[in-house]
PDB file of C-alpha atoms in Angstrom:
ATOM      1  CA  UNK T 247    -165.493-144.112 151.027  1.00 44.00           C
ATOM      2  CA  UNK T 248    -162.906-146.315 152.720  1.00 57.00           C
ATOM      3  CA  UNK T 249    -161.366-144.895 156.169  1.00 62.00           C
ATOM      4  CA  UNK T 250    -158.261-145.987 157.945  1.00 63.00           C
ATOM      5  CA  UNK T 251    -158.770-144.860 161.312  1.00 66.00           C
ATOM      6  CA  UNK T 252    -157.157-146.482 164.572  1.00 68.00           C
ATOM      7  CA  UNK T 253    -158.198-145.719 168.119  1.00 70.00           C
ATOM      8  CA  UNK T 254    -155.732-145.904 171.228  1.00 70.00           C
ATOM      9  CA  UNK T 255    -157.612-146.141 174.846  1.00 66.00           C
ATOM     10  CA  UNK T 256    -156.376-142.204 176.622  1.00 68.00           C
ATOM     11  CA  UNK T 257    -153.896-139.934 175.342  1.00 78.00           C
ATOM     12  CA  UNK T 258    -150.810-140.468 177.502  1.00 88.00           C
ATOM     13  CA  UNK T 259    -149.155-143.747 178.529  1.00 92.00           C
ATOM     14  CA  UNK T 260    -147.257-142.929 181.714  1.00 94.00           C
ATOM     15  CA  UNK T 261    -144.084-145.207 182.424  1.00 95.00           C
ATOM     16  CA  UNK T 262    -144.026-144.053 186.010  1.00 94.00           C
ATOM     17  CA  UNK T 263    -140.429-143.300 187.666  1.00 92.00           C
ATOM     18  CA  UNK T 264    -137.760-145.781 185.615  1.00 93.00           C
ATOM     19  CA  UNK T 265    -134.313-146.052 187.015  1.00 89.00           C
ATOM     20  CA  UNK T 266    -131.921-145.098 184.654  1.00 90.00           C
ATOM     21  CA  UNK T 267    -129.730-147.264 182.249  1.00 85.00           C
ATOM     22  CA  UNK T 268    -132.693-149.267 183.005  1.00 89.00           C
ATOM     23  CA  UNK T 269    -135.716-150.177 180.309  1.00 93.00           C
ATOM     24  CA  UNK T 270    -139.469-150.325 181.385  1.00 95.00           C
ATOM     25  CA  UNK T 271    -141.492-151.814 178.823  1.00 94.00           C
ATOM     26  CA  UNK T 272    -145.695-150.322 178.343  1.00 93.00           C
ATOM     27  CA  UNK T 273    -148.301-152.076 175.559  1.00 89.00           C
ATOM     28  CA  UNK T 274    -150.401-150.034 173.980  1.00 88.00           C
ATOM     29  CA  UNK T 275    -153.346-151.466 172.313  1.00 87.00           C
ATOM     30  CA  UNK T 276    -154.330-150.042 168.880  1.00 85.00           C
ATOM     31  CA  UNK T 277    -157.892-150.937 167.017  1.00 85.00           C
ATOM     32  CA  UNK T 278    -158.553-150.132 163.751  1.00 82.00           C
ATOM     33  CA  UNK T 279    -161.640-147.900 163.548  1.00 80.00           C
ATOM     34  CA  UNK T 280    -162.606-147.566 160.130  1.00 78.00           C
ATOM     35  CA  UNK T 281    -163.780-149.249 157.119  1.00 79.00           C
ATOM     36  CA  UNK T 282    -160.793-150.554 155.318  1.00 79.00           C
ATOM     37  CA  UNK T 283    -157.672-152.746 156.049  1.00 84.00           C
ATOM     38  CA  UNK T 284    -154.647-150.657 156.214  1.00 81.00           C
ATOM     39  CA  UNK T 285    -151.155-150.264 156.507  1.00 85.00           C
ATOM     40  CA  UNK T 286    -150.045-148.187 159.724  1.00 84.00           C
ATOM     41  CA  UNK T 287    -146.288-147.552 160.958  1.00 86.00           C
ATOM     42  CA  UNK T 288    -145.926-146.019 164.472  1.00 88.00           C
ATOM     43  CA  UNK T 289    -143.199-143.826 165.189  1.00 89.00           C
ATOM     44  CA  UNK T 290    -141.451-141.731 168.385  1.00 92.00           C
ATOM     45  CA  UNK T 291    -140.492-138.454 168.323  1.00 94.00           C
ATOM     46  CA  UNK T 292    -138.004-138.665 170.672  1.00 95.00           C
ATOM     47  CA  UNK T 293    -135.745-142.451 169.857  1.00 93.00           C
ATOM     48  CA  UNK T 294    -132.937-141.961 172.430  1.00 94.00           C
ATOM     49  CA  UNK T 295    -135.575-142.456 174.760  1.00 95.00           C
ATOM     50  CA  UNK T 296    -138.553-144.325 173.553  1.00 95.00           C
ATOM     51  CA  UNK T 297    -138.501-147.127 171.694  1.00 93.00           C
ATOM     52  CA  UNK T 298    -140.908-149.222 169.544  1.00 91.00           C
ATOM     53  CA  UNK T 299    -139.649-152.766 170.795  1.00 85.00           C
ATOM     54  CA  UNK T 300    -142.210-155.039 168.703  1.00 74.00           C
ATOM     55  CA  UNK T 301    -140.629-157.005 166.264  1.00 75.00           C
ATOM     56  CA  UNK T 302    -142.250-155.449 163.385  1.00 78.00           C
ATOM     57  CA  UNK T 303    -140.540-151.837 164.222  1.00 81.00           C
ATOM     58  CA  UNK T 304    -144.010-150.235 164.627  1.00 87.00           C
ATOM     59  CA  UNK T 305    -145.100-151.319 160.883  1.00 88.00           C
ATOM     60  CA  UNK T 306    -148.302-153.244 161.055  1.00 89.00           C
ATOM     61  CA  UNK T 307    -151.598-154.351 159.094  1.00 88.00           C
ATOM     62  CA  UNK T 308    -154.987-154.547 160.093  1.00 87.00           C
ATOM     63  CA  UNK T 309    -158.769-154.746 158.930  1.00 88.00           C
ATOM     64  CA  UNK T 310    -161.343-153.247 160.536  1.00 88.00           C
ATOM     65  CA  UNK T 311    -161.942-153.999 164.299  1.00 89.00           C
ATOM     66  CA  UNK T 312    -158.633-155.363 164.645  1.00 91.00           C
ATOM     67  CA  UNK T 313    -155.960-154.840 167.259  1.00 90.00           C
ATOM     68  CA  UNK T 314    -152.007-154.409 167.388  1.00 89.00           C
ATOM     69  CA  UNK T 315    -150.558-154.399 170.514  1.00 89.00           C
ATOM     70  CA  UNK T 316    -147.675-152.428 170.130  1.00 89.00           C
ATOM     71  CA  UNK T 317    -144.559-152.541 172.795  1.00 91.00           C
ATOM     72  CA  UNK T 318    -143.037-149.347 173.663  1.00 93.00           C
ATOM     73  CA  UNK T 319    -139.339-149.131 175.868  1.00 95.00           C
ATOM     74  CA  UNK T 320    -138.902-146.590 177.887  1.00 96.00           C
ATOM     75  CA  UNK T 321    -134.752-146.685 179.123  1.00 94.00           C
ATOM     76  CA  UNK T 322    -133.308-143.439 180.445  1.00 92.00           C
ATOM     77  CA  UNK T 323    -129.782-142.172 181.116  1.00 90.00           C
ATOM     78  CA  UNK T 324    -130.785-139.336 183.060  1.00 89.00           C
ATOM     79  CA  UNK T 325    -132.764-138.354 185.856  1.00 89.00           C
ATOM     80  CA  UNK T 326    -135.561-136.075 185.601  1.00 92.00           C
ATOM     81  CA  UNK T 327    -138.637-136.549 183.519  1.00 95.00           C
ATOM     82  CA  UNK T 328    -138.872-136.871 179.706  1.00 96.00           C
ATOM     83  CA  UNK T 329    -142.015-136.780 176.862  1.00 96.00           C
ATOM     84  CA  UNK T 330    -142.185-138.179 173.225  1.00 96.00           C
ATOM     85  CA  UNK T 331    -145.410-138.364 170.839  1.00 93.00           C
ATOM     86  CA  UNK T 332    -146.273-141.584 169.464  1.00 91.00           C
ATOM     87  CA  UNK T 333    -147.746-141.177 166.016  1.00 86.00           C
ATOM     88  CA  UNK T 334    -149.492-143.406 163.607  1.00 83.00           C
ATOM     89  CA  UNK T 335    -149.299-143.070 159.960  1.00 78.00           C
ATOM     90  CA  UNK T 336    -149.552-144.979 156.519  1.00 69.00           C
ATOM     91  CA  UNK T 337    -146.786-145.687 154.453  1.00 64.00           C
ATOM     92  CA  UNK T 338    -146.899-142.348 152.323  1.00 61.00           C
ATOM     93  CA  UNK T 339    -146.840-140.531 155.808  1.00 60.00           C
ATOM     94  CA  UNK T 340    -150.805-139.558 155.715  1.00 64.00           C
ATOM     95  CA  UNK T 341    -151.121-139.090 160.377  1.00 62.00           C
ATOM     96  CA  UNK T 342    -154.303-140.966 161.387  1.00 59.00           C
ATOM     97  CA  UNK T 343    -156.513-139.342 164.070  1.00 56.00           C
ATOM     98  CA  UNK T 344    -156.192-141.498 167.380  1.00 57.00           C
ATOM     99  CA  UNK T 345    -158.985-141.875 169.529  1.00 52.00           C
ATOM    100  CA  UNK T 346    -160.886-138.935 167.854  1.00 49.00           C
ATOM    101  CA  UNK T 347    -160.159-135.401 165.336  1.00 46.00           C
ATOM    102  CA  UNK T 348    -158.878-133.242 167.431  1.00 45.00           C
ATOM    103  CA  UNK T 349    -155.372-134.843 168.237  1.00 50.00           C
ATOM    104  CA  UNK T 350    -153.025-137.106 166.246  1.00 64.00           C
ATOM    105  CA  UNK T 351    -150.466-138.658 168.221  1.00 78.00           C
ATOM    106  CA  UNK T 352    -150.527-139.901 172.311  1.00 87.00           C
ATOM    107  CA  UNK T 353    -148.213-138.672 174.858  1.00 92.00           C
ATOM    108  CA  UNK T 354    -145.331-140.753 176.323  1.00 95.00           C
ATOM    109  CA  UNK T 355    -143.888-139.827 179.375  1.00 96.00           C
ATOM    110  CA  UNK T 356    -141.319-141.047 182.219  1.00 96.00           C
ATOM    111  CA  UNK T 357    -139.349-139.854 185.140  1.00 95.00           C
ATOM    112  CA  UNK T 358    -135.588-141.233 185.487  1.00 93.00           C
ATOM    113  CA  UNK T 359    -134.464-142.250 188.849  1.00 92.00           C
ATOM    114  CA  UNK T 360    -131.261-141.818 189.394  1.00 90.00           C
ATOM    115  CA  UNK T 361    -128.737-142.386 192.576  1.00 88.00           C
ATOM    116  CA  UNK T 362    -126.285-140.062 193.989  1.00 88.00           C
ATOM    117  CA  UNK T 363    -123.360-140.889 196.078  1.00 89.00           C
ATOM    118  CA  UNK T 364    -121.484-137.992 198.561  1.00 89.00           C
ATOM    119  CA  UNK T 365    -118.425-139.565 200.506  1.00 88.00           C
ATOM    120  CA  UNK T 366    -118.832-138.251 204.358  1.00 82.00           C
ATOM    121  CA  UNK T 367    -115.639-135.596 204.326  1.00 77.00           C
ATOM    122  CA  UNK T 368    -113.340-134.419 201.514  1.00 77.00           C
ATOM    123  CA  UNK T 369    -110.580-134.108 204.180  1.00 83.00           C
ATOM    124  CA  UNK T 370    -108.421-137.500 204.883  1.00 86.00           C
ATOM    125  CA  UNK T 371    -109.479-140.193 207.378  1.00 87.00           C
ATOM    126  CA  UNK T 372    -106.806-140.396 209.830  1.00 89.00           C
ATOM    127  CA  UNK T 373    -105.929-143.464 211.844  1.00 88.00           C
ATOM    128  CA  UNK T 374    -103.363-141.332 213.883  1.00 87.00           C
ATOM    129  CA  UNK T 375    -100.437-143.848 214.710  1.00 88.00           C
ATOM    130  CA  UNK T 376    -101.203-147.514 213.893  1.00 88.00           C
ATOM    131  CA  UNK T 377     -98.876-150.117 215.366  1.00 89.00           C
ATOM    132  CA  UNK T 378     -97.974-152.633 212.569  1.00 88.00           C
ATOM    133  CA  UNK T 379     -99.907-156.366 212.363  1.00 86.00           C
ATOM    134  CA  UNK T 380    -102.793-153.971 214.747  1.00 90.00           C
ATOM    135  CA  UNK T 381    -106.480-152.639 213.335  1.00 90.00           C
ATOM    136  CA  UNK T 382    -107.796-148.978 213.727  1.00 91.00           C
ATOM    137  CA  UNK T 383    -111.129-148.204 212.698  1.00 92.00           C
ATOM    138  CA  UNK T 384    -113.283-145.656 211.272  1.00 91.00           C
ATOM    139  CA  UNK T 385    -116.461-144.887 210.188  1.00 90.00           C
ATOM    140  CA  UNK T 386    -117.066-143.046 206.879  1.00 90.00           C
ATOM    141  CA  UNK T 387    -120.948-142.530 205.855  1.00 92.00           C
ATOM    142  CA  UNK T 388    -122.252-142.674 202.661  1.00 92.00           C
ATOM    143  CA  UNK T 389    -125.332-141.172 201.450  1.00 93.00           C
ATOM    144  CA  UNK T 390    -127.184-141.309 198.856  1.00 92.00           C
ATOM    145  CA  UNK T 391    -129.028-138.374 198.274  1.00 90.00           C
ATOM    146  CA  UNK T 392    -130.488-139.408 194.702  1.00 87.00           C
ATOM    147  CA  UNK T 393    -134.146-140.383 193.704  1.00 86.00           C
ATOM    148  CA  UNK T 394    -133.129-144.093 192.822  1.00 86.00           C
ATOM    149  CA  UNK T 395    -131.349-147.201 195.346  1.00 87.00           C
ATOM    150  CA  UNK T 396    -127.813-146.984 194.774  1.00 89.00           C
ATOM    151  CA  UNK T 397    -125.566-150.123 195.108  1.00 90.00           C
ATOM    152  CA  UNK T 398    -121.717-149.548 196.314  1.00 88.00           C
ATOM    153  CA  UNK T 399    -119.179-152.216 196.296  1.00 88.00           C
ATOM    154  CA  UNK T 400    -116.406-150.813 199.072  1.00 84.00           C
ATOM    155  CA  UNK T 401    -114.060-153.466 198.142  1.00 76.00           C
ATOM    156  CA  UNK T 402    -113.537-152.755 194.988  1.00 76.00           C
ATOM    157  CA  UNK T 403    -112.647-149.070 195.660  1.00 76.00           C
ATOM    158  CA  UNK T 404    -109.446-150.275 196.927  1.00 80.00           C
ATOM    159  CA  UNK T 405    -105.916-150.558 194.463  1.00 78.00           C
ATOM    160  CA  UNK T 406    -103.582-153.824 195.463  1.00 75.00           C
ATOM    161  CA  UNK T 407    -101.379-151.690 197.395  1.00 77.00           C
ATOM    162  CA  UNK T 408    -103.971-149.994 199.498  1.00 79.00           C
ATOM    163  CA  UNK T 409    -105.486-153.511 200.373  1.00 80.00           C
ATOM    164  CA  UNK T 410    -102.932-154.542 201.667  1.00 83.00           C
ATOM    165  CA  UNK T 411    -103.312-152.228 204.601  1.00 85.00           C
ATOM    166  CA  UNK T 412    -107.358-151.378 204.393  1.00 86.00           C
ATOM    167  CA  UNK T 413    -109.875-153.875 204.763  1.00 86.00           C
ATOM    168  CA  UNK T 414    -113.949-153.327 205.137  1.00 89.00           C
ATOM    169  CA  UNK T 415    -115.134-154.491 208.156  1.00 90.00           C
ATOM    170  CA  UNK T 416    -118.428-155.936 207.888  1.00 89.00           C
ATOM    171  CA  UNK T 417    -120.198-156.043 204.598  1.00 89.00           C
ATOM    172  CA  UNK T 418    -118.181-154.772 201.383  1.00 88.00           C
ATOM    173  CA  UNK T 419    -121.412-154.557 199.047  1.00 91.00           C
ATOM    174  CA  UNK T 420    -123.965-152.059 200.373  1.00 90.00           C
ATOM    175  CA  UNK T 421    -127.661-151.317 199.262  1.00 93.00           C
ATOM    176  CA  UNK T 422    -128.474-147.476 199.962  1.00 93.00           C
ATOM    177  CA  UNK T 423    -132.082-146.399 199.592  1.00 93.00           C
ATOM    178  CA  UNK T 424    -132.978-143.060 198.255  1.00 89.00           C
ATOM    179  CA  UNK T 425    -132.548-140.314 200.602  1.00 91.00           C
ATOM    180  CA  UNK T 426    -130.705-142.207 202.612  1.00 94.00           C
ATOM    181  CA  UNK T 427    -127.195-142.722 204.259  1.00 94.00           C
ATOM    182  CA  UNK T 428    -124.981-145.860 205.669  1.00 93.00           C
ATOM    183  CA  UNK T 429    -121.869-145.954 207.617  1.00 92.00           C
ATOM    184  CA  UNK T 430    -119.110-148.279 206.536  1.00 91.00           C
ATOM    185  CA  UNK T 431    -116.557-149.304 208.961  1.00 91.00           C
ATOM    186  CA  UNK T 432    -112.573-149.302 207.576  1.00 90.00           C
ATOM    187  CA  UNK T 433    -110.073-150.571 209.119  1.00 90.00           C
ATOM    188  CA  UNK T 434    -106.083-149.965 209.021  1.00 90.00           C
ATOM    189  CA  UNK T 435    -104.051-152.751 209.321  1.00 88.00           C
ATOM    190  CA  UNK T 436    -100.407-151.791 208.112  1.00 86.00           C
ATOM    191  CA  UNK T 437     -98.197-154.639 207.420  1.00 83.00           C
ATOM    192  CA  UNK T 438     -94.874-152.335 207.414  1.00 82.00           C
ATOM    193  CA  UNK T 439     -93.917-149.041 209.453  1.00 82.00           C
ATOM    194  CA  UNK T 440     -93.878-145.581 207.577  1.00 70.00           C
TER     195      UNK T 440
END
């Protein structure tokens, strides 16, 4: 009697913490067990956020005592932690038991990282009166109370009409750690009265 079985070392493959819109990449390794060569397609149960990334899709052949290693992507949009079941079958869909009888599929699993930005103060920064061709300053912190770094770009958040009269003053491109918070320093410079 000829048997197709495959072996995968454990029953989960943990990806850790990935930051979203990010993809972290795990190998598994998967030996052929039995007595025959065989066909065997590996799947995902959940594809929005695990992958099969091997160039094959997850379709491979092996004889007995061979190895696939097979490349699974983890890439999350959310944060928070997610699961999928990575099955192996044959082409006509019989499930091979992994590693022994009593289960059929492994457990992926990862935790998305994600930043989150809170502005200081909803309530207007006011410079109070400015002479014109003069700078006021003012500090506005930033936090980032997320589980993932968070990179701002203060220059940007300014149209061509507002530039004209705020600048940044010191670094316009900030890298904010989780659970943390950075004050930015903006100044007023207006070019006309009003």
């Amino acid at each position: 009697v000829t048997s197709r079985n495959v072996d995968i070392s454990g029953s989960e493959v943990d990806f850790g913490d990935v930051a979203t819109k990010t993809v972290a990449e795990q190998t598994i390794r998967i030996t052929h067990t039995g007595t025959g060569p065989g066909t065997f397609n590996a799947t995902t149960n959940n594809t929005a956020n695990f992958t099969l990334a091997d160039e094959n899709g997850g379709t491979f052949r092996l004889s007995p005592g061979e190895e696939e290693l097979l490349s699974v992507n983890a890439d999350l949009s959310d944060a928070g932690e997610v699961t999928a079941n990575l099955t192996v079958a044959n082409t006509s869909g019989e499930v091979y038991p992994l590693n022994d009888a009593d289960h059929d599929n492994i457990t992926l699993k990862a935790t998305g990282e994600a930043p989150n930005i809170t502005i200081g103060s909803t309530e207007p920064v006011d410079y109070g009166d400015t002479p014109v061709n003069s700078t006021e300053s003012r500090g506005i912190n930033i936090t980032n109370d997320g589980s993932a770094a968070l990179t701002v770009n203060i220059s940007s958040a300014f149209n061509v009409s507002e530039a004209k009269n705020f600048t940044v003053i010191g670094d316009t491109e900030l890298e904010i750690p989780a659970k943390s918070s950075q004050n930015v320093t903006i100044g007023a410079s207006p070019i006309t009265t009003g």
